[in-house]
Tab-separated table of C-alpha atoms in Angstrom:
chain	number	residue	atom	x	y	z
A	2	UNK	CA	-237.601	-5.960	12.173
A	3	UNK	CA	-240.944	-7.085	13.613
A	4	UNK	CA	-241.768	-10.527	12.796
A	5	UNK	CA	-245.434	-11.079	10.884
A	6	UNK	CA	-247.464	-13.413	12.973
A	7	UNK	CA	-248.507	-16.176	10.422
A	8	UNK	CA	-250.498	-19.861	11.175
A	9	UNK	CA	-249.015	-21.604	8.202
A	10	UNK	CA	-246.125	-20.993	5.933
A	11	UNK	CA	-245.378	-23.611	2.837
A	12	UNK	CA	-241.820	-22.582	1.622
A	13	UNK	CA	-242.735	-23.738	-2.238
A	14	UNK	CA	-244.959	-22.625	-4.903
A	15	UNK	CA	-244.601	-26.543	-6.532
A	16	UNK	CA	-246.992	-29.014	-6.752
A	17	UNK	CA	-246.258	-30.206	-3.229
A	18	UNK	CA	-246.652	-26.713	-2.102
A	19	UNK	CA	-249.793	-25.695	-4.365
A	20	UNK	CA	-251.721	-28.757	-3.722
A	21	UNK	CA	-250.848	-28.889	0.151
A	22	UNK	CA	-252.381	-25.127	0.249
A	23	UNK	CA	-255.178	-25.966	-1.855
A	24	UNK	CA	-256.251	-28.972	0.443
A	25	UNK	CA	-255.805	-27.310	3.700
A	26	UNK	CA	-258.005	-24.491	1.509
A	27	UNK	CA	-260.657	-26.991	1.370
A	28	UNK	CA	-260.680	-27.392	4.917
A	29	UNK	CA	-261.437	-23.701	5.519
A	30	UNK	CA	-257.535	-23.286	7.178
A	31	UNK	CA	-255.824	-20.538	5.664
A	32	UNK	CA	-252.108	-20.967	4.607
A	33	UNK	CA	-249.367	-18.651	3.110
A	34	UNK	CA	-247.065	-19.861	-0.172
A	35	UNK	CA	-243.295	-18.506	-0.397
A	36	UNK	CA	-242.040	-18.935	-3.428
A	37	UNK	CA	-238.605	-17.770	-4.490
A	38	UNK	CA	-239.293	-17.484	-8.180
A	39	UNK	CA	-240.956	-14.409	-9.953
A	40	UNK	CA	-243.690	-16.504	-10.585
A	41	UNK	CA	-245.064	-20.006	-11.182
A	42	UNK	CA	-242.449	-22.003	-12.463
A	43	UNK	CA	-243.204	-24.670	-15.181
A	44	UNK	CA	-239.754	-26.232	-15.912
A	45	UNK	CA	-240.474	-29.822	-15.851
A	46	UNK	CA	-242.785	-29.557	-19.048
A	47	UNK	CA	-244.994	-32.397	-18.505
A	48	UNK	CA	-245.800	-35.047	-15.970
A	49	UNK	CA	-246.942	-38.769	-15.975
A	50	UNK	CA	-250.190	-38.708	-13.872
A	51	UNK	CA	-250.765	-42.252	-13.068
A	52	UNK	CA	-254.265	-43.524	-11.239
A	53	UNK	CA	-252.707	-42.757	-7.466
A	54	UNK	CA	-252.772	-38.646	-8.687
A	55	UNK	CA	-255.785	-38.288	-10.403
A	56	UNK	CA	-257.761	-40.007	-6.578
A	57	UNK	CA	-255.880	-37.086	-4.968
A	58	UNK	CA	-256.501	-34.143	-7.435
A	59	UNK	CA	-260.073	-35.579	-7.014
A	60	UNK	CA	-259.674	-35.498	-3.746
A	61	UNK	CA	-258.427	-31.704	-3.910
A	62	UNK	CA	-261.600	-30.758	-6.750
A	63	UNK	CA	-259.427	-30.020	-9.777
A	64	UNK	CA	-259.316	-33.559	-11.523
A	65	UNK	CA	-261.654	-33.172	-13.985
A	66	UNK	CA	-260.754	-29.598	-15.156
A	67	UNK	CA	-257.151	-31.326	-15.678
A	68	UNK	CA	-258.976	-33.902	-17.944
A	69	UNK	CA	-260.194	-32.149	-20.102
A	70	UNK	CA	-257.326	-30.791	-21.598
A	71	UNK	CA	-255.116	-33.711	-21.387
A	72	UNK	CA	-256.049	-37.251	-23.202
A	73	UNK	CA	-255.756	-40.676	-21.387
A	74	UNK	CA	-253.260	-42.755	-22.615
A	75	UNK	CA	-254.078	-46.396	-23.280
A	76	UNK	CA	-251.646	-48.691	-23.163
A	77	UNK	CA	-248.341	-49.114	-21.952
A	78	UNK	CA	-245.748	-49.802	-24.899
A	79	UNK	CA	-241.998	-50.809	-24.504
A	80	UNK	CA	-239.635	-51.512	-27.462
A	81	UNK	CA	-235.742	-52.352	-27.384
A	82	UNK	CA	-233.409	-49.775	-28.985
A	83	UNK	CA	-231.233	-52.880	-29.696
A	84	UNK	CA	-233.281	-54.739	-32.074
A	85	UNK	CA	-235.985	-52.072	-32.558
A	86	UNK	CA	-238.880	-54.713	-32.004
A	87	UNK	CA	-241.733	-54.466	-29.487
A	88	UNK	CA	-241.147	-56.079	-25.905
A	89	UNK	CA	-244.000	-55.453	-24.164
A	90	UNK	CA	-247.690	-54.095	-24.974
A	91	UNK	CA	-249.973	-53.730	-22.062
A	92	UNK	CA	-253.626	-52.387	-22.696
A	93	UNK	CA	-254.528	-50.368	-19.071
A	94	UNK	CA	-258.041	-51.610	-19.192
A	95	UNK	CA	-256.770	-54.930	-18.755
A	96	UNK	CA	-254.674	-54.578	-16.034
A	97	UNK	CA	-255.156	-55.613	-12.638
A	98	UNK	CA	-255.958	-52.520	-10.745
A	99	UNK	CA	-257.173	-52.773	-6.268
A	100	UNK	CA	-258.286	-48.751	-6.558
A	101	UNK	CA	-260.253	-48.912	-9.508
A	102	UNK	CA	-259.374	-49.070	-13.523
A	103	UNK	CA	-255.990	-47.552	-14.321
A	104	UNK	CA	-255.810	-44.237	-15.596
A	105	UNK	CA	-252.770	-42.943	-17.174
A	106	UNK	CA	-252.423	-39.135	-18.191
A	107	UNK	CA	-249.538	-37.435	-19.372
A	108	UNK	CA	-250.569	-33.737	-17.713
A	109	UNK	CA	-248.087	-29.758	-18.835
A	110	UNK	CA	-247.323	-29.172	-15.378
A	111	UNK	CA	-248.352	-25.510	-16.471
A	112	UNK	CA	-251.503	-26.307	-16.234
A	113	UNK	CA	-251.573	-28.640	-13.197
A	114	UNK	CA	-249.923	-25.523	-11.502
A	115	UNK	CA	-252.188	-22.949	-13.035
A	116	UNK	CA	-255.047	-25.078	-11.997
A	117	UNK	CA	-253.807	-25.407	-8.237
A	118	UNK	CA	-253.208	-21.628	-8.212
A	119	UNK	CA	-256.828	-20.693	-9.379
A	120	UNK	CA	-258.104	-22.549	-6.231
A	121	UNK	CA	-256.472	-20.471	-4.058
A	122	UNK	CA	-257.829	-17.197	-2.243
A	123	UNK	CA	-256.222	-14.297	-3.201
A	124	UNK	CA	-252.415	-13.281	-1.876
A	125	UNK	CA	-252.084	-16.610	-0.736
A	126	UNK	CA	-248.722	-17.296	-3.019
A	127	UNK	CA	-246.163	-14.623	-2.094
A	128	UNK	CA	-243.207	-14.162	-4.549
A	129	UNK	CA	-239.875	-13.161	-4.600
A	130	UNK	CA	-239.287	-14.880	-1.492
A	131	UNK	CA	-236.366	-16.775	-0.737
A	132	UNK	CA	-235.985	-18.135	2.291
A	133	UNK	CA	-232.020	-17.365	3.996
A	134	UNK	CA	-232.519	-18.966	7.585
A	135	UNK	CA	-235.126	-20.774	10.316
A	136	UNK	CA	-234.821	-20.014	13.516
A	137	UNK	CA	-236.789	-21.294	16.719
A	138	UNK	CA	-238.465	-19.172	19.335
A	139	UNK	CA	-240.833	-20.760	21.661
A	140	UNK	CA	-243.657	-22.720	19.570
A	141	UNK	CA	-242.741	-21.128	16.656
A	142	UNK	CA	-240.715	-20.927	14.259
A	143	UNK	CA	-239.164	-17.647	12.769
A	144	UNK	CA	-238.777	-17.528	9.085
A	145	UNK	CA	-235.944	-15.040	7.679
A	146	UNK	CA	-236.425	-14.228	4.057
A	147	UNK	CA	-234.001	-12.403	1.781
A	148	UNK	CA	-235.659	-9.042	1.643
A	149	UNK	CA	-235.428	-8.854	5.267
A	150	UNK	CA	-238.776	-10.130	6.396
A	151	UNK	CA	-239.294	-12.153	9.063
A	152	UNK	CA	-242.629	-14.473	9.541
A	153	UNK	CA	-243.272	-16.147	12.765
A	154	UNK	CA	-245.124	-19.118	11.642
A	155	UNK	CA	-247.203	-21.891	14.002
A	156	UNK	CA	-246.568	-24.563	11.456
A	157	UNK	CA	-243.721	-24.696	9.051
A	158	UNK	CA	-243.990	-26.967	5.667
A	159	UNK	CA	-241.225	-27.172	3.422
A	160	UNK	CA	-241.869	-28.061	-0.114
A	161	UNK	CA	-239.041	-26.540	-1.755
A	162	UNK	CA	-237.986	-29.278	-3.960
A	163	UNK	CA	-234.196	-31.333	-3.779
A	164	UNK	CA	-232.187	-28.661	-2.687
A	165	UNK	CA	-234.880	-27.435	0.593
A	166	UNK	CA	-233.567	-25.556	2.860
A	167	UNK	CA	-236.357	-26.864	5.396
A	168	UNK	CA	-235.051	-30.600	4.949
A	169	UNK	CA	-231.759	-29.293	5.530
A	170	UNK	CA	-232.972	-27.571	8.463
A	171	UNK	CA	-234.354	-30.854	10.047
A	172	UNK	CA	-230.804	-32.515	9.406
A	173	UNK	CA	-231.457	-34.203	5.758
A	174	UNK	CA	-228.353	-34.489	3.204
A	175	UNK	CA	-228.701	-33.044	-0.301
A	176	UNK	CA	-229.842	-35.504	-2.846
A	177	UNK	CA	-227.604	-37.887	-4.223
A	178	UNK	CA	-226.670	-37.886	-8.072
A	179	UNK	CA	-228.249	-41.014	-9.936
A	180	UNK	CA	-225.172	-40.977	-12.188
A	181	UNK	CA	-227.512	-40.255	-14.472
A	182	UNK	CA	-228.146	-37.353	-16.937
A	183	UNK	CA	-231.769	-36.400	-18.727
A	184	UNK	CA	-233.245	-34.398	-21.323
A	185	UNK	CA	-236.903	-33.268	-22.281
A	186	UNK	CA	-239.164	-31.235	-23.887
A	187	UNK	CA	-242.944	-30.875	-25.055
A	188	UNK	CA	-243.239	-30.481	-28.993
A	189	UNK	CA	-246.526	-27.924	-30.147
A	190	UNK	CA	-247.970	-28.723	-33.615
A	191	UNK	CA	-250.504	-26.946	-35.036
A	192	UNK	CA	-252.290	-29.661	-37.176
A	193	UNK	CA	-251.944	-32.645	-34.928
A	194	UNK	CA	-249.192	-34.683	-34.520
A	195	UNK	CA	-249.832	-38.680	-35.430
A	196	UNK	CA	-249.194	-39.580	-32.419
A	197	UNK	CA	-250.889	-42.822	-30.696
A	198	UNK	CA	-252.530	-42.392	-26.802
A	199	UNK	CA	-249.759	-44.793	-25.978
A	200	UNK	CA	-247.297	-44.614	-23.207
A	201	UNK	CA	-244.425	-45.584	-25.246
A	202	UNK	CA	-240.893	-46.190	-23.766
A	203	UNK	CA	-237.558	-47.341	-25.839
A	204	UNK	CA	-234.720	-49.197	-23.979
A	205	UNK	CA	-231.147	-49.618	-25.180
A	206	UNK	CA	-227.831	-49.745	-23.763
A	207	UNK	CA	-227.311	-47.423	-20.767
A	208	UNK	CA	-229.723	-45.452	-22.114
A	209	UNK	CA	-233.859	-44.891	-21.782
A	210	UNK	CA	-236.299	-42.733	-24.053
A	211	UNK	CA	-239.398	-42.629	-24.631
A	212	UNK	CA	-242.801	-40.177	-26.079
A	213	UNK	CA	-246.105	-39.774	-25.074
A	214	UNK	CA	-249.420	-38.193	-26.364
A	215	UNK	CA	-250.241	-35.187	-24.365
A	216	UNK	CA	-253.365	-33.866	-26.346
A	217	UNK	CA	-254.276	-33.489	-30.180
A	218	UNK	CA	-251.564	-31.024	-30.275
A	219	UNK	CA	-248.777	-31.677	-27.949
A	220	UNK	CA	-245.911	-34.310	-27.223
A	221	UNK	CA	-243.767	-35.071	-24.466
A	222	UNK	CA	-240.684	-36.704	-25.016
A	223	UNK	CA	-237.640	-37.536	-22.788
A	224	UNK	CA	-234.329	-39.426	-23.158
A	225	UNK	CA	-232.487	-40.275	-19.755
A	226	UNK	CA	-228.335	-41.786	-19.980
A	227	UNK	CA	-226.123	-42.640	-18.090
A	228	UNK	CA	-223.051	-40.056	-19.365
A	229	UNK	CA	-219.084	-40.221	-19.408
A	230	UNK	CA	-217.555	-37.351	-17.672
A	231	UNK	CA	-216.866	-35.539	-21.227
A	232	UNK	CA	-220.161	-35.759	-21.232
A	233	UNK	CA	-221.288	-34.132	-17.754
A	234	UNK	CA	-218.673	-31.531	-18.593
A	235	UNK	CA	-220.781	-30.762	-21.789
A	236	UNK	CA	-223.892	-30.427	-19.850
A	237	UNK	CA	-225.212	-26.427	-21.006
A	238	UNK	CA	-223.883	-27.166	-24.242
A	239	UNK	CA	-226.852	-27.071	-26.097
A	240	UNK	CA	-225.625	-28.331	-29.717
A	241	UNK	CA	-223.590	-31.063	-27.817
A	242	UNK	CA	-226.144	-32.160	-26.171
A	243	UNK	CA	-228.237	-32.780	-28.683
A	244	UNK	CA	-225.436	-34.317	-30.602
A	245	UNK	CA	-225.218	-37.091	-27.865
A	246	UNK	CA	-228.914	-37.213	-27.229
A	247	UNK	CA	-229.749	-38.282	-31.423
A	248	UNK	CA	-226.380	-40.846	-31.104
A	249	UNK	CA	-227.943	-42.822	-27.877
A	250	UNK	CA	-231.492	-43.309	-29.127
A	251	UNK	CA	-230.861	-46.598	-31.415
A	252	UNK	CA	-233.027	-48.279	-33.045
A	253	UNK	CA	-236.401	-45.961	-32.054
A	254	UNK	CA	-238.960	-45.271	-34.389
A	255	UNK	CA	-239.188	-43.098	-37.435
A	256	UNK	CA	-241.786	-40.780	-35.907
A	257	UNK	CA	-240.123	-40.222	-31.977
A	258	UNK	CA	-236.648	-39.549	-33.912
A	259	UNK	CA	-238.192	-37.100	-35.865
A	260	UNK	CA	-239.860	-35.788	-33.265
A	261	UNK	CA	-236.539	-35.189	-31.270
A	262	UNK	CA	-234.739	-34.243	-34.266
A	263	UNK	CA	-236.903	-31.370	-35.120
A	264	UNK	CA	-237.132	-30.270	-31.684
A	265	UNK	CA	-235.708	-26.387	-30.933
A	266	UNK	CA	-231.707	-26.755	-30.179
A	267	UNK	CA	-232.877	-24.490	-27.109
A	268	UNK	CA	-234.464	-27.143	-25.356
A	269	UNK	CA	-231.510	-29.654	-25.205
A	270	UNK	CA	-230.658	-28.528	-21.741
A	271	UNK	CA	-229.147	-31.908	-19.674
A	272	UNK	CA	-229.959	-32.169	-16.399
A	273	UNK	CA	-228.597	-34.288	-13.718
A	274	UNK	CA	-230.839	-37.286	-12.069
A	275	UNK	CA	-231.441	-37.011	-8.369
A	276	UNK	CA	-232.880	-39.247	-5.230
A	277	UNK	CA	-232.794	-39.481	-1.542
A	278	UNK	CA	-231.295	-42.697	-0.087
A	279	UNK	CA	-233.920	-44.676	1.026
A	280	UNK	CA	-232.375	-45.161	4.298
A	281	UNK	CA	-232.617	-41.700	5.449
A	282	UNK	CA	-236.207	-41.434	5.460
A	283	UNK	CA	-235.711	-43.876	7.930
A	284	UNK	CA	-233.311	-43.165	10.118
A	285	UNK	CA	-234.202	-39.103	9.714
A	286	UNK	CA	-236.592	-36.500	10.928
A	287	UNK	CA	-239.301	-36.250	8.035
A	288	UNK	CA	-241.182	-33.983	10.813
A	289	UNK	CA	-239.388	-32.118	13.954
A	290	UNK	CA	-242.117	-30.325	16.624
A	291	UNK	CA	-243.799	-28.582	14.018
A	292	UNK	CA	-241.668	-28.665	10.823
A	293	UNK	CA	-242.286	-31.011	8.218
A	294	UNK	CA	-241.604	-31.486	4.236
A	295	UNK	CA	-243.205	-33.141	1.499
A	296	UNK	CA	-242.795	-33.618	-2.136
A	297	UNK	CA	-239.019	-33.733	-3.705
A	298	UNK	CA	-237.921	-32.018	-0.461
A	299	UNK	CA	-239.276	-35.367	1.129
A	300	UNK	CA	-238.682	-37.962	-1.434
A	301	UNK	CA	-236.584	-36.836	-4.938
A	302	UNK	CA	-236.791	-39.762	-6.840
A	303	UNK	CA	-235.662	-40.910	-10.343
A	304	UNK	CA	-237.813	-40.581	-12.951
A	305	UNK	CA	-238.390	-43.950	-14.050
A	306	UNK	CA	-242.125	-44.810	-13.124
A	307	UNK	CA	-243.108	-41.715	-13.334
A	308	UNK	CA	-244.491	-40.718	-9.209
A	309	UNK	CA	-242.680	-37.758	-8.437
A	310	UNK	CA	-245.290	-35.678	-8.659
A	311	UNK	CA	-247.687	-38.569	-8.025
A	312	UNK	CA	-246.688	-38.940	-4.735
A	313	UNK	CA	-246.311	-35.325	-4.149
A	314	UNK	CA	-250.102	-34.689	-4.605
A	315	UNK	CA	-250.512	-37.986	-2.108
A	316	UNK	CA	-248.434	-36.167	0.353
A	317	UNK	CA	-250.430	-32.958	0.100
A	318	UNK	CA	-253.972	-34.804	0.516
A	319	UNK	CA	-251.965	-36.705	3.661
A	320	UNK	CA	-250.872	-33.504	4.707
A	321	UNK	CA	-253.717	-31.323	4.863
A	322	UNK	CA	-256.049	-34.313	6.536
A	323	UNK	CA	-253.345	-34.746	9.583
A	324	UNK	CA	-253.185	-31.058	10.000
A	325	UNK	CA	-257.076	-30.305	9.732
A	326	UNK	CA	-257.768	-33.027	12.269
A	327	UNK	CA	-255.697	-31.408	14.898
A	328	UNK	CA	-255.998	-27.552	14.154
A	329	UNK	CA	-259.793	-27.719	13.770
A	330	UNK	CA	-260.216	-29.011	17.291
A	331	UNK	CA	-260.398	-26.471	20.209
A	332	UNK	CA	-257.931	-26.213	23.008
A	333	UNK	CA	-258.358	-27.896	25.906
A	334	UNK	CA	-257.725	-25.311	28.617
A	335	UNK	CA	-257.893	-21.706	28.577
A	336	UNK	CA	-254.175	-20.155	28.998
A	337	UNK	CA	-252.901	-23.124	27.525
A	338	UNK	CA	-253.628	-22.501	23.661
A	339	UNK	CA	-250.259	-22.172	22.760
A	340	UNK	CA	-248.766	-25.173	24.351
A	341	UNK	CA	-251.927	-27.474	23.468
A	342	UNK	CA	-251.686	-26.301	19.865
A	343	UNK	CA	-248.017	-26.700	19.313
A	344	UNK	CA	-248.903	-30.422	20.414
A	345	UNK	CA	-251.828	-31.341	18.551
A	346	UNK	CA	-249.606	-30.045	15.662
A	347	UNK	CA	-246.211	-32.230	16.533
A	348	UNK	CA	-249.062	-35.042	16.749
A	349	UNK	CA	-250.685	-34.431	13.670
A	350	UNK	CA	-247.365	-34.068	11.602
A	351	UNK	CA	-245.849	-37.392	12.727
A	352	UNK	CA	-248.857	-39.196	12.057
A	353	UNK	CA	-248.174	-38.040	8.262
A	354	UNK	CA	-244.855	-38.958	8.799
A	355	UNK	CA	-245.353	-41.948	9.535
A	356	UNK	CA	-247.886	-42.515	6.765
A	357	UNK	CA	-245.893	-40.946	4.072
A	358	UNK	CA	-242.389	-42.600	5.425
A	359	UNK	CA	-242.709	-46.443	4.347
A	360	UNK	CA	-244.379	-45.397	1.030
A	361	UNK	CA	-241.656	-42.673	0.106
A	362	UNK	CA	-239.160	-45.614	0.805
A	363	UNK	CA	-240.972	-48.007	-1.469
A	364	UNK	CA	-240.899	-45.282	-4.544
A	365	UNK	CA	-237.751	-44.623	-4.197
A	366	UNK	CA	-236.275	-48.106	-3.855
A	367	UNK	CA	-238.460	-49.214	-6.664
A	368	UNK	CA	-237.774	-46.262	-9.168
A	369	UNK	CA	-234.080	-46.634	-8.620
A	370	UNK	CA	-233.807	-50.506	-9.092
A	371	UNK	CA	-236.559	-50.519	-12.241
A	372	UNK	CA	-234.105	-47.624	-13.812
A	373	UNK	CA	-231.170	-49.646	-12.966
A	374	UNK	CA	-232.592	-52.697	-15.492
A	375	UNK	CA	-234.218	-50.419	-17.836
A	376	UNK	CA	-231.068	-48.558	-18.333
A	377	UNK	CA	-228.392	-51.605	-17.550
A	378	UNK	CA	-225.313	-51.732	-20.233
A	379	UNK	CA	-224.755	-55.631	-19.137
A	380	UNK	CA	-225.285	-57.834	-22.080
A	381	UNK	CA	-226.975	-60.350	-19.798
A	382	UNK	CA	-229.868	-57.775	-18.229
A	383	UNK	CA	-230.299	-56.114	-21.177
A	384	UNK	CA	-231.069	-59.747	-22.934
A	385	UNK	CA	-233.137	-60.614	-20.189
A	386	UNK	CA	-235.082	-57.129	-19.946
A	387	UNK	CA	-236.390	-57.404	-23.321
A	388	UNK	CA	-236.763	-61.261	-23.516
A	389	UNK	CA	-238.267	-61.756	-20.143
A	390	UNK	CA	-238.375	-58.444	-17.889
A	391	UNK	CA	-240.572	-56.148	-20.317
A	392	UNK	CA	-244.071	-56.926	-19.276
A	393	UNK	CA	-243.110	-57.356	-15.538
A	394	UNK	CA	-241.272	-53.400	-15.388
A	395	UNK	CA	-244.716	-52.152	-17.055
A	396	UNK	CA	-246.843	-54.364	-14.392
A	397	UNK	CA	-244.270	-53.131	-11.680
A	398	UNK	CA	-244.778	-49.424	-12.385
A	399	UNK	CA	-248.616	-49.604	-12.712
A	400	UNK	CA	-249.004	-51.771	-9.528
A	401	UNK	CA	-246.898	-49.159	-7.689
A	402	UNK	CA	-249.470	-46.431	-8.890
A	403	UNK	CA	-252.360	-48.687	-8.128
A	404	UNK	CA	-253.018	-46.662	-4.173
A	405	UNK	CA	-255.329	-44.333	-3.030
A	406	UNK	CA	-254.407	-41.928	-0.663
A	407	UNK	CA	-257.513	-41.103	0.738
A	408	UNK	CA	-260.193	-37.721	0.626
A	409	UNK	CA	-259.852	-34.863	2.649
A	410	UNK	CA	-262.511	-35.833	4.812
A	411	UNK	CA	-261.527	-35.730	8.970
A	412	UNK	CA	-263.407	-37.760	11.036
């Protein structure tokens, strides 16, 4: 078969792969989405959007449309399971912030996909399109999907979450398990819900929950353990699950038990906790000629200050400025468009590298070690996270969404 001449292919209809369309989009350079699903996937249910998001899905044009259908949390709440008293209450406005005040958002990532989507210029997003096998030829790259179809591509993005094939293709392991196991879900109720605009967060033993105010009608909630191995071996049992999920959540309070309780026995699916090892972003190939990957293909991270998808809409705003300062310009010498493109393009994608590389690491280390306390079984951390560590982990997590990524704008 004849392969299909294409400039750009982004293997991942995500919010990596959405937003790194939608800025490139902006920049008048046309791009081309394969996504293996049917459609849009929304499995995830919410996400925390923390100040370093909303600059970027400023940056892309869509922040305000995702306001208005989400309400800003305002302060940052932790309580012990243990005891069941407070720890920690934090008021955003009052926080120290370099990048302007904090603003805290817990966002459906229906929406924040749907949103991305709309942007784009029809038959960008092609689906049912799974990707089988990259080959080189030349300065390109050939892209075999499973229908057959091949796509010779100029530049080559993968944003295909943990288990991309692109970052195996540029020589990254799969992500490592965090020994950890997590559940969550979005409750709907049709006259309002009680719920405070708090980011609330319960800590016990080896075990972290917590519930957050989406809108007037909506809830996310989550509870994240670390599990025996009868209890990884119970992981699609959906009554089980639940079982273990109402046993770990201590002393939390009336209203997020209830809230779990009464949530549909359908959505008790466990799933397991993944990250990269820091030290592979490092020592690895994050871009290779002109291959590169971004979001959880680049950094999976645990889930404990919330900027997975944060980071992912940084890398997209990156990505899109490093590639429309080099593709915009015009070749140098006639006969030599090919060779002078392929450059500019290796040049522009380590230049994102290496601006995405260092703060991928920092997430990632940070995430890991403030989920390590927050979920710690030791008698002596867990005494001296909610005597002594509370306030810091809350300062910790907003100071590591306190960066701004940048606009879109190429010099």
């Amino acid at each position: 078969m004849e392969a299909v001449p294409e400039d750009i292919v982004i293997v991942g209809a995500g919010v990596a792969g959405l937003a790194t369309s939608l800025g490139l989009h902006r920049l008048g350079i046309r791009s081309l989405i394969l996504e293996s699903s049917e459609n849009l996937r929304s499995a995830g249910y919410c996400l925390t959007i923390f100040t370093n998001a909303w600059k970027a899905l400023d940056a892309l044009g869509i922040g305000d449309s995702i306001r208005q259908q989400h309400e800003r949390l305002r302060r940052f709440v932790t309580n012990s399971a243990i005891s069941g008293l407070q720890t920690s209450d934090l008021p955003f406005e009052t926080a120290k912030a370099k990048h302007g005040e904090h603003e805290v958002r817990c966002v459906k990532r229906k929406i924040l996909l749907e949103a991305l989507a709309k942007e784009l210029p029809t038959g960008t997003i092609r689906f049912s399109s799974k990707v089988v096998c990259i080959e080189e030829s030349g300065f390109f790259k050939l892209v075999h999907l499973a229908d057959g179809t091949i796509l010779k591509t100029k530049v080559l993005i993968g944003c295909d979450g943990v288990n991309s094939v692109v970052a195996n293709w540029l020589g990254f392991k799969k992500a490592a398990f965090a020994g950890r196991l997590a559940v969550r879900g979005c409750a709907e109720f049709e006259g309002g819900h009680g719920f405070e605009p708090k980011f609330m967060q319960f800590f016990g033993k080896g075990v972290r929950s917590g519930a957050f105010r989406v809108n007037d009608n909506s809830v996310y909630w989550f509870v994240t353990w670390t599990p025996s191995s009868k209890e990884e071996e119970l992981e699609q049992d959906r009554a089980k699950v639940k079982q273990i999920v109402l046993g770990k959540l201590g002393k939390v309070t009336e209203q997020a038990r209830a809230l779990i309780e009464n949530y549909e026995l359908d959505g008790f699916i466990s799933f397991p906790l993944r990250f990269r090892h820091p030290w592979e972003l490092l020592w690895g190939n994050i871009s290779k000629g002109n291959v590169c990957i971004a979001g959880d293909a680049l950094h999976p991270v645990t889930p404990d200050i919330g900027q997975g998808g944060c980071c992912a809409l940084e890398d997209a705003v990156v990505l899109a400025r490093c590639l429309g300062e080099v593709l915009l310009r015009k070749p140098k010498e006639k006969g030599e468009e090919e060779k002078d493109e392929y450059k500019r393009i290796e040049m522009g994608l380590k230049k994102y590298a290496k601006e995405r590389a260092w703060r991928s690491v920092k997430l990632i280390s940070v995430s890991y070690l403030v989920g390590f306390i927050q979920e710690s079984r030791w008698n002596m951390m867990t005494f001296l996270r909610d005597n002594a560590l509370a306030g810091f982990l809350s300062g910790f997590t907003l100071k590591m969404a306190d960066f701004d990524c940048g606009k879109l704008t190429i010099s």
